[in-house]
Short mmCIF file of C-alpha atoms and ligand atoms in Angstrom, two decimals:
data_model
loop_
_atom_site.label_atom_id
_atom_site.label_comp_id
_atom_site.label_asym_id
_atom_site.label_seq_id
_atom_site.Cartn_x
_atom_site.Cartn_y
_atom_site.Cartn_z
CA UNK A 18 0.00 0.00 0.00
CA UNK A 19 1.53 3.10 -0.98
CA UNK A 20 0.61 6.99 0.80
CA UNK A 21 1.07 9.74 -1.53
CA UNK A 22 -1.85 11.87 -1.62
CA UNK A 23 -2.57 10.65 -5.43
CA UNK A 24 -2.18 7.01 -4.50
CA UNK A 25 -5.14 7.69 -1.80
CA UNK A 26 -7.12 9.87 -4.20
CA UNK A 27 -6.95 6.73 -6.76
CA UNK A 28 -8.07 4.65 -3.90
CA UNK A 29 -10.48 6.11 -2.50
CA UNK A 30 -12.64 7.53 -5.83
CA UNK A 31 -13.07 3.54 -7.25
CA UNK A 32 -14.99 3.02 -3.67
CA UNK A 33 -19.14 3.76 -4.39
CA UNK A 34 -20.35 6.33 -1.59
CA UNK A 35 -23.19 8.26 -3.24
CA UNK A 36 -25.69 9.12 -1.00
CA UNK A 37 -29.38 9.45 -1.59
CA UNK A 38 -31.57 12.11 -0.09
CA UNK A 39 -34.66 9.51 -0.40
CA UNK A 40 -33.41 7.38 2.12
CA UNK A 41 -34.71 7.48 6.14
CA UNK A 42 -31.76 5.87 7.15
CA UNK A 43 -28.21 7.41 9.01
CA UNK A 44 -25.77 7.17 6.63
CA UNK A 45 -28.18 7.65 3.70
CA UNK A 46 -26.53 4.62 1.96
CA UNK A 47 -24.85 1.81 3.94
CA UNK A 48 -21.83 1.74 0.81
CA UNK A 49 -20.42 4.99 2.39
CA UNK A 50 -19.55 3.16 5.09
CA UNK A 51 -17.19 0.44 2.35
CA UNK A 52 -14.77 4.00 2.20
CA UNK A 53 -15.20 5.01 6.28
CA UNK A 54 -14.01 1.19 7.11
CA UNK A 55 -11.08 1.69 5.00
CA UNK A 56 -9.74 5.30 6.23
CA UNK A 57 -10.78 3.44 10.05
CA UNK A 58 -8.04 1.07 8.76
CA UNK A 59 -5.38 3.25 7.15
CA UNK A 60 -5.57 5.89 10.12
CA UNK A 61 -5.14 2.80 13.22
CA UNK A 62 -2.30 1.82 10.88
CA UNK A 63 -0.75 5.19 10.64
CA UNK A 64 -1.12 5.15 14.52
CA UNK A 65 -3.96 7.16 15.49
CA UNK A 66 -5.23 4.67 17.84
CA UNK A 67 -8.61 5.95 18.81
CA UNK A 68 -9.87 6.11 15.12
CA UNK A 69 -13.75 4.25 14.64
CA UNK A 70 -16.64 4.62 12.96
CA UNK A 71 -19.51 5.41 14.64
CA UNK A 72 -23.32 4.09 14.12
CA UNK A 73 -24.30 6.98 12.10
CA UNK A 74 -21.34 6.50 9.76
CA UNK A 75 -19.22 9.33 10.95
CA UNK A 76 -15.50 8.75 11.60
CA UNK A 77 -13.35 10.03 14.11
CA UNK A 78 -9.85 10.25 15.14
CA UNK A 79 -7.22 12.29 17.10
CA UNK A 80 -3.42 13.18 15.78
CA UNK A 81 -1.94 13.51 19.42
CA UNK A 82 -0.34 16.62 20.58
CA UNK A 83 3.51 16.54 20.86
CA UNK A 84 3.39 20.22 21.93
CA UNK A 85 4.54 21.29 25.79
CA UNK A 86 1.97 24.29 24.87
CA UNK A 87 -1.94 24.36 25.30
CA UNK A 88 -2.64 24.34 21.67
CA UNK A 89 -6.27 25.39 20.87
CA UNK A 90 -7.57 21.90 19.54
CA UNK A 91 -8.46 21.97 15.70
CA UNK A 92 -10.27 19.65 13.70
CA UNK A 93 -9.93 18.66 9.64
CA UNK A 94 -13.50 17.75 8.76
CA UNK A 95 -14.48 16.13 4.70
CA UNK A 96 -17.20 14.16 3.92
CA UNK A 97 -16.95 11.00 2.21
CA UNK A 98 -20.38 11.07 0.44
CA UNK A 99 -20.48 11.74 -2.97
CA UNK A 100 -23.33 13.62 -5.21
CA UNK A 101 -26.62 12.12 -6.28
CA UNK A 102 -26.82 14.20 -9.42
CA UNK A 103 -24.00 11.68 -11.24
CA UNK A 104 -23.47 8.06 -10.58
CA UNK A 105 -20.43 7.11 -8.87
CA UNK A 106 -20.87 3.94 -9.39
CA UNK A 107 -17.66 2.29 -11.34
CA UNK A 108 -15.17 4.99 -11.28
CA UNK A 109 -12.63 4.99 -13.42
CA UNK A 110 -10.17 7.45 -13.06
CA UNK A 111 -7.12 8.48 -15.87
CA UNK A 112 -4.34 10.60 -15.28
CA UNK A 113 -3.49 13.08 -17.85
CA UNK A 114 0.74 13.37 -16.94
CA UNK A 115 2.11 16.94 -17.53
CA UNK A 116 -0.61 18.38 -18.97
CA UNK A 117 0.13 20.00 -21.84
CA UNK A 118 -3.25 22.51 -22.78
CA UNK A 119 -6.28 21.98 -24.68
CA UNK A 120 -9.19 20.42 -24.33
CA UNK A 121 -9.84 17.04 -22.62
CA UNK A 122 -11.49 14.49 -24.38
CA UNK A 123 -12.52 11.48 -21.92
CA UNK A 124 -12.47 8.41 -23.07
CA UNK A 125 -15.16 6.20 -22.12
CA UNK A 126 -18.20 8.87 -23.76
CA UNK A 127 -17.43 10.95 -27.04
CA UNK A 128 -19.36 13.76 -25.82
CA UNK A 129 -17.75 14.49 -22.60
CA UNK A 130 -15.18 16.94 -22.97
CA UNK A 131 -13.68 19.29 -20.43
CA UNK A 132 -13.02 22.74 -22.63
CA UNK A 133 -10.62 25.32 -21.90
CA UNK A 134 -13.28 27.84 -22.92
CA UNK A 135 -15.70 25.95 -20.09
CA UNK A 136 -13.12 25.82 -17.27
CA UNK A 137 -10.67 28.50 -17.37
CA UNK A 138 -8.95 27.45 -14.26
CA UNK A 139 -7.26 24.98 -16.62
CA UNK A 140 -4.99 27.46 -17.69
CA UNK A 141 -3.31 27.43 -14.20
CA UNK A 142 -2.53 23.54 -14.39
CA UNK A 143 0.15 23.35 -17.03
CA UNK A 144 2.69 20.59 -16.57
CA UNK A 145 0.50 19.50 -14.11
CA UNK A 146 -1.22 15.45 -13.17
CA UNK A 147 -4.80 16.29 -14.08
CA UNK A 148 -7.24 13.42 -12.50
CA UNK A 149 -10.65 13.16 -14.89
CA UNK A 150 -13.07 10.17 -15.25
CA UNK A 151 -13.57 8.36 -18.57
CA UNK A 152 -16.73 10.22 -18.39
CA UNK A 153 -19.27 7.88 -17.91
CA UNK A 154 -19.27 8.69 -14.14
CA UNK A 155 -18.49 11.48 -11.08
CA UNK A 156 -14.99 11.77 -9.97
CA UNK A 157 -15.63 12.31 -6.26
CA UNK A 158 -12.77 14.96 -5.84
CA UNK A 159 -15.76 16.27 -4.02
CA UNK A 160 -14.90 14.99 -1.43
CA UNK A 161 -12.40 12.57 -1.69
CA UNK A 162 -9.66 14.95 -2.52
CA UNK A 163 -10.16 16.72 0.84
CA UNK A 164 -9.89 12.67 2.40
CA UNK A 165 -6.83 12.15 0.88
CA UNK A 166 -5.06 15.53 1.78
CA UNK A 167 -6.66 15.19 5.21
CA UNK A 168 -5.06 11.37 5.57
CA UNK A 169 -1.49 12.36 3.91
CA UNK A 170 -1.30 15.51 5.95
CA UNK A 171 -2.27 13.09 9.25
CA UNK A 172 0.65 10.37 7.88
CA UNK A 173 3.01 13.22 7.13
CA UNK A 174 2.65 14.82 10.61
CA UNK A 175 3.51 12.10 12.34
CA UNK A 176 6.12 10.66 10.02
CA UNK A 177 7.84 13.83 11.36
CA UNK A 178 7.36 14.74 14.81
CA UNK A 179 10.10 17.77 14.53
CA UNK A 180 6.93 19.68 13.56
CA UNK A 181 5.40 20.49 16.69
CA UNK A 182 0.99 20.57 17.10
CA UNK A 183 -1.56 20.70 19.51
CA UNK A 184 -4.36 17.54 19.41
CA UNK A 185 -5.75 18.04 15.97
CA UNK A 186 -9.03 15.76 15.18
CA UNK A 187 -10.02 14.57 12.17
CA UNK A 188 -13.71 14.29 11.27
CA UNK A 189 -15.20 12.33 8.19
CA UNK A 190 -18.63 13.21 7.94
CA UNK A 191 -21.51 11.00 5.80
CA UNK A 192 -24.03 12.57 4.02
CA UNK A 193 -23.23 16.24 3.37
CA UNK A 194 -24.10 16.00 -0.18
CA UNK A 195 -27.70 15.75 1.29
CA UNK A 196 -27.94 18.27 3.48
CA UNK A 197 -27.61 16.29 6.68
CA UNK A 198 -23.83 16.16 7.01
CA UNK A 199 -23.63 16.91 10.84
CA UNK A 200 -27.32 16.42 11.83
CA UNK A 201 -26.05 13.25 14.23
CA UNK A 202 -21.99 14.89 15.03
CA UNK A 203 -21.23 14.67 18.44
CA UNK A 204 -18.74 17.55 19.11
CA UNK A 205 -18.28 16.81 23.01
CA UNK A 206 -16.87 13.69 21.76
CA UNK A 207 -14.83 15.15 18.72
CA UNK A 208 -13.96 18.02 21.49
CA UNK A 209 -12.66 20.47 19.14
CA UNK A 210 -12.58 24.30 19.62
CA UNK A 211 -12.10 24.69 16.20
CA UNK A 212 -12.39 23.08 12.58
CA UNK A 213 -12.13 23.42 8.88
CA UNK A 214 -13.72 21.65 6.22
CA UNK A 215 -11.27 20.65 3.41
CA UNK A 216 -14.01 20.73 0.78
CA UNK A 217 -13.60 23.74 -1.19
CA UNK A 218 -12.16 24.29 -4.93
CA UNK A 219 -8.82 26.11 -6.54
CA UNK A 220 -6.21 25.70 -4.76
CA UNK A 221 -5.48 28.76 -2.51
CA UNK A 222 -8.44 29.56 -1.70
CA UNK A 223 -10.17 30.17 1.82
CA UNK A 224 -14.09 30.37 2.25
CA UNK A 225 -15.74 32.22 5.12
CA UNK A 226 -18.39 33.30 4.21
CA UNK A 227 -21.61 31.41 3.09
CA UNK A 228 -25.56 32.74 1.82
CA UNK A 229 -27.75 33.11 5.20
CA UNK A 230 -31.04 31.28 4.29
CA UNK A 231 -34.82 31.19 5.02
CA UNK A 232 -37.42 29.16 3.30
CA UNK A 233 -40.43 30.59 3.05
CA UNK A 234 -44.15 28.82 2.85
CA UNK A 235 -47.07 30.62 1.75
CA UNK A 236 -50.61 29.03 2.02
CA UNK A 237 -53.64 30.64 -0.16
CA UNK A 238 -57.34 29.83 0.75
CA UNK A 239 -59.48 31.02 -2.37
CA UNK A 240 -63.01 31.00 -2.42
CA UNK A 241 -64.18 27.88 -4.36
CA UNK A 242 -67.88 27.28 -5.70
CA UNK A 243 -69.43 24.95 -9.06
CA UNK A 244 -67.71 27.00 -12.56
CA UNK A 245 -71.46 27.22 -13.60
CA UNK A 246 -72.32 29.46 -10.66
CA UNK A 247 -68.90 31.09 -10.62
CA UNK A 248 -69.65 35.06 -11.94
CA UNK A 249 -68.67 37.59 -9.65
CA UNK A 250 -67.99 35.16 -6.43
CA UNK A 251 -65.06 32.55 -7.56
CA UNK A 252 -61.77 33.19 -6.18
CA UNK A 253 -59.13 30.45 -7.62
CA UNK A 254 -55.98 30.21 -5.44
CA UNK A 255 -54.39 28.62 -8.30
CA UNK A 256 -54.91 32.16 -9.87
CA UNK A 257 -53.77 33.90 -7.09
CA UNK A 258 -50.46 31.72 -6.72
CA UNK A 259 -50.01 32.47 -10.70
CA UNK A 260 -50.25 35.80 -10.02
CA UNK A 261 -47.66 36.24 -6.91
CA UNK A 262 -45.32 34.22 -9.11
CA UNK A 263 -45.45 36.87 -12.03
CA UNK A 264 -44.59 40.01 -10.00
CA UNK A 265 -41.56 38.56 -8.42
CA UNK A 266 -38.91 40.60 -9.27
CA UNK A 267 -36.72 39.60 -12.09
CA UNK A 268 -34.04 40.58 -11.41
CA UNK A 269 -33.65 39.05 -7.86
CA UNK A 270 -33.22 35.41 -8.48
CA UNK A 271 -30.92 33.05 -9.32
CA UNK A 272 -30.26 32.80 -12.34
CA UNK A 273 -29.84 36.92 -12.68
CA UNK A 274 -27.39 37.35 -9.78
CA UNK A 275 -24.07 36.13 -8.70
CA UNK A 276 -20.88 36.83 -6.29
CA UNK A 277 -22.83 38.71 -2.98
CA UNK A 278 -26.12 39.80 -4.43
CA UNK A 279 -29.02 37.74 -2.60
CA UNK A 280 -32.57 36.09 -4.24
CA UNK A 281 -35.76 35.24 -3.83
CA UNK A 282 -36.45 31.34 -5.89
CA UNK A 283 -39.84 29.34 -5.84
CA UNK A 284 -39.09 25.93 -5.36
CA UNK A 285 -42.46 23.90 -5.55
CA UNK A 286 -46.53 24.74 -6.07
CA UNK A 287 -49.06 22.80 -5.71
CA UNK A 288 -52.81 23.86 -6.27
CA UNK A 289 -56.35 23.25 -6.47
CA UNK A 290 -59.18 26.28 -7.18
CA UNK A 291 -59.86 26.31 -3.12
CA UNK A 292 -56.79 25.98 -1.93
CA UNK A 293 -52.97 26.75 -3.06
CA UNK A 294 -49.21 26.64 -1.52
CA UNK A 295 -45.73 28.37 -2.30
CA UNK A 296 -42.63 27.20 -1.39
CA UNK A 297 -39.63 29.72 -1.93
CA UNK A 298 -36.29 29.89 -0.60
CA UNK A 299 -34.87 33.34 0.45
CA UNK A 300 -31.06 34.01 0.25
CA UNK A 301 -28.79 36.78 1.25
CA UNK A 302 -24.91 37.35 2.87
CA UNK A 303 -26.65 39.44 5.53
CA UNK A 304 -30.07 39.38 7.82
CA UNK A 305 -30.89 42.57 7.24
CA UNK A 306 -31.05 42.02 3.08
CA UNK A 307 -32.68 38.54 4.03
CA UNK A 308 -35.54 40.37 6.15
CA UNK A 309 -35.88 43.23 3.80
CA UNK A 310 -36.40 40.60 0.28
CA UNK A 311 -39.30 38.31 2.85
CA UNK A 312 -40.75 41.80 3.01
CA UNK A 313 -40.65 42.62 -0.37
CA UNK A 314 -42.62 38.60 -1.24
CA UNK A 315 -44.72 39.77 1.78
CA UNK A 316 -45.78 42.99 0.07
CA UNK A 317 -46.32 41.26 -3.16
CA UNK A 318 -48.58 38.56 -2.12
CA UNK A 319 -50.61 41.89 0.13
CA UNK A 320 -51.11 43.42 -3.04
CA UNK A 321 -52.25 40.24 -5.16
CA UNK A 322 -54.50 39.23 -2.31
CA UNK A 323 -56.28 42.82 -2.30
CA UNK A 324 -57.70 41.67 -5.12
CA UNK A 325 -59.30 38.70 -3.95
CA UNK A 326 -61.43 39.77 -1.36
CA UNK A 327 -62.83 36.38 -0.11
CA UNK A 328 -59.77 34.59 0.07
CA UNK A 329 -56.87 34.61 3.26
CA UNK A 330 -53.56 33.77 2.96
CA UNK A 331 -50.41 32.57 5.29
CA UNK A 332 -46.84 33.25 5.34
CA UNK A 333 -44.79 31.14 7.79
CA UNK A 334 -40.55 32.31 7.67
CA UNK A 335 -38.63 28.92 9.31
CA UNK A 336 -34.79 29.51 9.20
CA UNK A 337 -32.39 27.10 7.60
CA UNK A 338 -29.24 28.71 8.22
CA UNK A 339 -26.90 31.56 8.85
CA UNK A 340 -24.01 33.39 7.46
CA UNK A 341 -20.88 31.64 9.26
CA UNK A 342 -18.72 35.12 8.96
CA UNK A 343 -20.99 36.21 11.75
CA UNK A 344 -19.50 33.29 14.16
CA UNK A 345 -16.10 33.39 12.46
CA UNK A 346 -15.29 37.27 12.74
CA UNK A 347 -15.81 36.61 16.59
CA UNK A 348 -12.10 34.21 16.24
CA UNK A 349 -10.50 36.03 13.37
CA UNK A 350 -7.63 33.61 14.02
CA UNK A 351 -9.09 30.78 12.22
CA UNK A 352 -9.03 32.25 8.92
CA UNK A 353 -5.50 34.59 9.72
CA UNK A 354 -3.86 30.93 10.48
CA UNK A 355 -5.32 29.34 7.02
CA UNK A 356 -4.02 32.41 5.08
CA UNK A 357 -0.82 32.13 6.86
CA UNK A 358 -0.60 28.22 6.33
CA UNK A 359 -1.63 28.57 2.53
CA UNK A 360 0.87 31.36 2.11
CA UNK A 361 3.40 29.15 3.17
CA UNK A 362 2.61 26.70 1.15
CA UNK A 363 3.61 28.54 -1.72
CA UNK A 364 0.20 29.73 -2.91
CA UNK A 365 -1.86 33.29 -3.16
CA UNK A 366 -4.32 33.18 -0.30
CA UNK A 367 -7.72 34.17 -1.83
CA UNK A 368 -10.76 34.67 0.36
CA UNK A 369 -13.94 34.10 -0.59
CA UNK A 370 -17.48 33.57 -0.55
CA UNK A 371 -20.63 30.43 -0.71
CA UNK A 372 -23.16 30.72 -2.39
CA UNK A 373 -24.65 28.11 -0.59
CA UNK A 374 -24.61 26.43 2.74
CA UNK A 375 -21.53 24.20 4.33
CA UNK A 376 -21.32 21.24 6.72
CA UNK A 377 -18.76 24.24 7.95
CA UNK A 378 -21.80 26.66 8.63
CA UNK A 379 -24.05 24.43 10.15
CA UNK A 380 -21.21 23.75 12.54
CA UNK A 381 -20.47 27.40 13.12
CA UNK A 382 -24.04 27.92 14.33
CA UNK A 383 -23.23 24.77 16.46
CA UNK A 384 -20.59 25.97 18.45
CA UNK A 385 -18.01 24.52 15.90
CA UNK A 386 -16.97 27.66 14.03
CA UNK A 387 -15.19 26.40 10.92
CA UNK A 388 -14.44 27.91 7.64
CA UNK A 389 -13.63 26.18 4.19
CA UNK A 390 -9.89 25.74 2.91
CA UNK A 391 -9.80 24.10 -0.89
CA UNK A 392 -9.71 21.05 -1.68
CA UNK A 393 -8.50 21.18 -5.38
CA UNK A 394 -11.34 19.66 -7.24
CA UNK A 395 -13.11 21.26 -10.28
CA UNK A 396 -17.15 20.72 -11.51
CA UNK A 397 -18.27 18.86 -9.07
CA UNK A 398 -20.80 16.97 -9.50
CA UNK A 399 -20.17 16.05 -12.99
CA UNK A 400 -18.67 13.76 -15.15
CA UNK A 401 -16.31 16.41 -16.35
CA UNK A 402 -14.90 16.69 -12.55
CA UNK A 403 -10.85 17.07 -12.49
CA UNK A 404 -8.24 17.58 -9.69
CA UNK A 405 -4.92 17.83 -9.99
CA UNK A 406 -1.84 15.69 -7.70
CA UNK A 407 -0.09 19.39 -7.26
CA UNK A 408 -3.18 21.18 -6.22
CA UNK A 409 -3.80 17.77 -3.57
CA UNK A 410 -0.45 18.21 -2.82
CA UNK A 411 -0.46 21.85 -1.78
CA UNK A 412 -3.78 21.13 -0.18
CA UNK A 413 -1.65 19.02 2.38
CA UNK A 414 1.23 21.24 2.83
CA UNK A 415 -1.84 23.57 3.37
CA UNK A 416 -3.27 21.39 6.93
CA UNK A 417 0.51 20.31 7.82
CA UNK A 418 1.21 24.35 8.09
CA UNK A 419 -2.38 24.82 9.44
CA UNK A 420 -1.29 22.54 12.62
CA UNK A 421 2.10 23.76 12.56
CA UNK A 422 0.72 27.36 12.89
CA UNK A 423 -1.79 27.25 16.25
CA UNK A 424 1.09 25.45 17.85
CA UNK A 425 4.08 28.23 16.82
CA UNK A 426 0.73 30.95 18.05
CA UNK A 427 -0.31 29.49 21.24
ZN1 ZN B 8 -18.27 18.72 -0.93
#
């Protein structure tokens, strides 16, 4: 068995760990738990002896301290799930050595090609191992590159105890492609103060920041009554939801906005002339823009409804989450260390923004904070998904400095 961050990648990606978000059960899928046994294995053998999986598929470990200092306790965190949008089911990955530009035609489907023109951030891998698919599948480098830097990085630190750490924990979550990444965590047990997720994109780049985000359920009761008695007295919520839906704003949804500007997204209706709902999903970076756009809906559905005199309405706000910058600003240390530790490993720090939620923001709000470092993969979620062994690699210089940092701080 050989330990370079590649020879993991290759490893782990042929393993089958999608999850599926129709499933009751915790892990989603019981094949997650095929990878979790394996990194159980790997990290006892390495000789972090209190590594196990738990019942809900989550696995946990500690890198001892060989520090005299109280190091603040950190955690690496990645989830070994992988994406229900692609099958992941019979992997086969193919190295492109020293890339040399241009397109990338897989293999295994004549229409799968990753373009330049489509993913710019090609341009930056020249000479580089690329990773790809033959293109009949995901890669996983969502998350399985963040395992595999996560595992080196815990080999490498301590192959060489000269560097000097506090505790650091490791964390492989199940599920996160589903939403329910940390619903059954226990963080007394992992008793960290604070973690990262290694589960972000190009390498160098530090996310902490994510969308705050409400959903949003509107009920309409119309007035209903026999179409050949209808003149004058018919109210059809069906109508009515129609008609909210038109004045939304255009300009305030998803697919008009980008980088920090917020939305307002319908995501289900169902109907009958009596009786209507509306499901939306509200997202901003701050409370104050999230309140204001609910207002705005609010307003609009007023005005619609003024029009129907007979019929009532409901609008019920339930939070899903928050914006972690609000829990990380509080311990601006977390992200100063992970620009420090990326600087050092020879890479730009860039920080940046979600547009979307975390297993790193749900733990934020759960007395976790934890931020996002990158992970090195590109279009997730795809069949045209790529990584490359230097971007893994710097990924693990990344954590090794990470560790190296709180201890040279404390
Ligand atoms: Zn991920």
């Amino acid at each position: 068995m050989t330990d370079t961050v590649l020879d993991r990648f290759l490893r782990y990606v042929v393993i089958d760990t999608q999850s599926d978000a129709a499933s009751g059960t915790q892990p989603s899928t019981e094949k997650q738990k095929d990878l979790s046994r394996i990194l159980v294995a790997e990290l006892l053998a390495i000789g972090l002896s209190d590594a196990h999986l738990d019942e809900h598929g989550y696995v946990y470990a500690t890198i001892p301290s060989n520090s005299d200092k109280t190091v603040p306790v950190i955690c690496f965190c990645s989830h070994v799930d992988t994406a229900p949008d692609f099958t992941g089911t019979n992997v086969k990955p193919q190295i492109i050595r020293n890339y040399a530009g241009g397109d990338i035609q897989l293999p295994g489907d004549p229409l799968q090609v990753i373009r330049v023109g489509d993913h710019p951030a090609l341009g930056d891998q020249i000479g580089n191992d690329i990773v790809t698919t033959d293109g009949t599948t995901l890669l996983g480098a969502d998350d399985k590159a963040g395992v595999a830097e996560i595992m080196t990085a815990a080999q490498f630190l301590i192959d060489n105890p000269d560097i000097r750490h506090g505790d650091i924990k490791i964390l492989f979550t199940a599920d996160e492609e589903i939403g329910r990444g940390v619903d059954k965590v226990d963080l007394k047990k992992l008793g960290a103060q604070f973690a990262y997720t290694v589960d972000g994109e190009t390498a160098g780049h530090i996310e902490d920041e994510t969308f705050s985000a409400d959903g949003v359920e509107i009920t309409i009761q119309g007035v209903a009554i026999h179409p050949g008695f209808a003149k004058g007295r018919m109210e059809n919520a069906i109508k009515i939801a129609g008609a909210i839906i038109d004045r939304l704003p255009k300009d305030i949804a998803p697919e008009t906005t980008e980088d920090k500007q917020g939305f307002v997204h319908p995501v289900g209706i169902t109907g009958s002339m009596e009786k209507a709902s509306l499901g939306f999903i509200i997202r901003d970076f701050d409370d104050e823009g999230l309140a204001a756009k609910e207002a705005m809906l609010e307003a609009i559905v007023k005005e619609v409804m003024s029009g129907f005199p007979g019929s009532s309405y409901t609008f019920t706000v339930r939070q899903q989450y928050r914006n972690m910058k609000v829990v990380l600003d509080r311990h601006p240390e977390i992200v100063e260390n992970a620009v420090e530790a990326v600087r050092r490993a020879g890479l730009v720090p860039v920080r940046g923004s979600i547009r979307g939620g975390t297993d790193g923001s749900r733990l934020s709000f759960m007395g976790l904070p934890c931020p996002n470092i990158f992970a090195g993969g590109h279009a997730f979620h795809s069949p045209l998904e790529w990584v490359s062994r230097q971007d893994m690699e710097s990924a693990v210089k990344t954590l090794v400095e990470l560790a190296r940092i709180w201890e040279e701080r404390a």
